[in-house]
């Protein structure tokens, strides 16, 4: 029995996606209580930005090492450890009483989270055929959007009812249990099955040295294109909603916490639509570059609109802007479709890690710089500081557009690789 034809691959798919959904919720959940932490623990806006940044710093910094190790030793072990570390970090966060413990907890969460997406991509590559891969990446993107969705109205309501510690503690327990589930599904159970190797008759090529591999990849135009694509779309979106979106809605528009989280939910609905729709469009027009360039162009215009309206566009327009920016984030699964179709399977892990690092390097930089801008203008509760702060996602998203423009389409080469993969 071949892995890519077995029914068991769907058990793997569901288990991995459920874990991914929970982990993604913890990327932005702390943003719901930013103002509460500032009040209860006398934490500055810059420190709140650091709390978000340290998580994404760990995530971004570990992407390439995780990609290399996963390519060499397989993704299963690292996915299990990633879920466990994220669970433990979330548990510690729920019990923290000062900013040092908060920082340590978010560091653990970032380390665990860093092992998830790269290994998810590798697992899908191993268990599913190439023709299924792009569509399933869209489904994985939807799962991530559902994770973000959990961290809006549902979690906000829970926090309002029971306080913020109980929801984070419960999520931490669930993630620890998910790590046990993944160990059973990915490691223990497959050992008892007999798999037919599709590459048994192929001669094994000598493994390329790590430094040679990295040097070759880092001088590849296509790798840098995917890096900047993710930098411009994912980092701006995740970095902002994970730290300042809810305070922005509360302070600038006078919304309640619940209403502000509903506003962010609009963006998540956009992401839910963006992932499968862009995957469908690319398959219809046989191009990854053209729709991605369009997406990046629109995202730049959306962030620029906040500047045009001095940080406070009309409420209805602001709702539309968040929806479209969320749509762009959903479309970011195209980054990894480009990686899968441009590089050999043995390189997918490290290149995916490099591209993903771009997105979360942006998410590291944006919250901290945004917080510094708000502190500088002493305007965290008005539109003035936010007006200047929105210059940051505009610049970042322009880099993403540049990445989209330098993508190289290789239809004939892609077709050939699909046949031999």
mmCIF file of N, CA and C in Angstrom, residues 65-66 68-85 111-112 114-116 119 122 182 186-187:
data_model
loop_
_atom_site.group_PDB
_atom_site.id
_atom_site.type_symbol
_atom_site.label_atom_id
_atom_site.label_comp_id
_atom_site.label_asym_id
_atom_site.label_seq_id
_atom_site.Cartn_x
_atom_site.Cartn_y
_atom_site.Cartn_z
ATOM 1 N N UNK A 65 16.593 26.478 10.297
ATOM 2 C CA UNK A 65 17.055 25.261 10.987
ATOM 3 C C UNK A 65 16.006 24.157 11.013
ATOM 4 N N UNK A 66 14.752 24.511 11.267
ATOM 5 C CA UNK A 66 13.685 23.509 11.270
ATOM 6 C C UNK A 66 13.533 22.888 9.885
ATOM 7 N N UNK A 68 15.828 22.572 7.527
ATOM 8 C CA UNK A 68 16.972 21.689 7.250
ATOM 9 C C UNK A 68 16.816 20.361 7.986
ATOM 10 N N UNK A 69 16.521 20.440 9.280
ATOM 11 C CA UNK A 69 16.397 19.219 10.086
ATOM 12 C C UNK A 69 15.231 18.355 9.616
ATOM 13 N N UNK A 70 14.143 18.992 9.225
ATOM 14 C CA UNK A 70 12.981 18.230 8.772
ATOM 15 C C UNK A 70 13.243 17.550 7.432
ATOM 16 N N UNK A 71 13.965 18.236 6.538
ATOM 17 C CA UNK A 71 14.345 17.616 5.268
ATOM 18 C C UNK A 71 15.239 16.406 5.501
ATOM 19 N N UNK A 72 16.111 16.502 6.491
ATOM 20 C CA UNK A 72 17.083 15.427 6.738
ATOM 21 C C UNK A 72 16.483 14.265 7.521
ATOM 22 N N UNK A 73 15.694 14.575 8.553
ATOM 23 C CA UNK A 73 15.250 13.531 9.482
ATOM 24 C C UNK A 73 13.744 13.273 9.452
ATOM 25 N N UNK A 74 13.027 13.989 8.616
ATOM 26 C CA UNK A 74 11.583 13.776 8.529
ATOM 27 C C UNK A 74 10.819 14.736 9.425
ATOM 28 N N UNK A 75 9.571 15.038 9.062
ATOM 29 C CA UNK A 75 8.809 16.069 9.756
ATOM 30 C C UNK A 75 8.054 15.611 11.006
ATOM 31 N N UNK A 76 7.864 14.310 11.183
ATOM 32 C CA UNK A 76 6.944 13.831 12.230
ATOM 33 C C UNK A 76 7.374 14.229 13.637
ATOM 34 N N UNK A 77 8.626 13.946 13.974
ATOM 35 C CA UNK A 77 9.128 14.229 15.326
ATOM 36 C C UNK A 77 9.024 15.711 15.647
ATOM 37 N N UNK A 78 9.384 16.557 14.688
ATOM 38 C CA UNK A 78 9.406 17.998 14.939
ATOM 39 C C UNK A 78 7.990 18.560 15.083
ATOM 40 N N UNK A 79 7.031 17.966 14.389
ATOM 41 C CA UNK A 79 5.653 18.408 14.541
ATOM 42 C C UNK A 79 5.129 18.083 15.945
ATOM 43 N N UNK A 80 5.457 16.898 16.449
ATOM 44 C CA UNK A 80 5.043 16.497 17.793
ATOM 45 C C UNK A 80 5.649 17.426 18.841
ATOM 46 N N UNK A 81 6.957 17.674 18.723
ATOM 47 C CA UNK A 81 7.641 18.552 19.680
ATOM 48 C C UNK A 81 7.106 19.975 19.600
ATOM 49 N N UNK A 82 6.803 20.430 18.384
ATOM 50 C CA UNK A 82 6.268 21.779 18.211
ATOM 51 C C UNK A 82 4.940 21.967 18.930
ATOM 52 N N UNK A 83 4.055 20.980 18.791
ATOM 53 C CA UNK A 83 2.760 21.059 19.477
ATOM 54 C C UNK A 83 2.940 21.043 20.994
ATOM 55 N N UNK A 84 3.869 20.225 21.479
ATOM 56 C CA UNK A 84 4.121 20.128 22.920
ATOM 57 C C UNK A 84 4.659 21.449 23.483
ATOM 58 N N UNK A 85 5.648 22.035 22.803
ATOM 59 C CA UNK A 85 6.222 23.304 23.280
ATOM 60 C C UNK A 85 5.187 24.430 23.271
ATOM 61 N N UNK A 111 8.791 29.112 19.638
ATOM 62 C CA UNK A 111 9.654 27.971 19.289
ATOM 63 C C UNK A 111 8.815 26.780 18.829
ATOM 64 N N UNK A 112 7.727 26.523 19.540
ATOM 65 C CA UNK A 112 6.872 25.414 19.138
ATOM 66 C C UNK A 112 6.181 25.678 17.819
ATOM 67 N N UNK A 114 7.164 27.432 15.412
ATOM 68 C CA UNK A 114 8.102 27.438 14.290
ATOM 69 C C UNK A 114 8.197 26.083 13.597
ATOM 70 N N UNK A 115 7.844 25.027 14.313
ATOM 71 C CA UNK A 115 7.963 23.679 13.748
ATOM 72 C C UNK A 115 6.697 23.214 13.034
ATOM 73 N N UNK A 116 5.648 24.027 13.034
ATOM 74 C CA UNK A 116 4.353 23.531 12.569
ATOM 75 C C UNK A 116 4.176 23.637 11.063
ATOM 76 N N UNK A 119 6.646 21.699 8.619
ATOM 77 C CA UNK A 119 6.441 20.249 8.678
ATOM 78 C C UNK A 119 5.067 19.852 8.157
ATOM 79 N N UNK A 122 5.621 19.611 4.494
ATOM 80 C CA UNK A 122 6.358 18.378 4.171
ATOM 81 C C UNK A 122 5.469 17.143 4.294
ATOM 82 N N UNK A 182 -0.669 13.393 17.827
ATOM 83 C CA UNK A 182 0.221 13.390 16.668
ATOM 84 C C UNK A 182 1.266 12.290 16.759
ATOM 85 N N UNK A 186 1.239 9.904 13.661
ATOM 86 C CA UNK A 186 2.358 10.072 12.736
ATOM 87 C C UNK A 186 3.514 9.105 12.963
ATOM 88 N N UNK A 187 3.695 8.669 14.199
ATOM 89 C CA UNK A 187 4.867 7.854 14.524
ATOM 90 C C UNK A 187 4.484 6.413 14.873
#
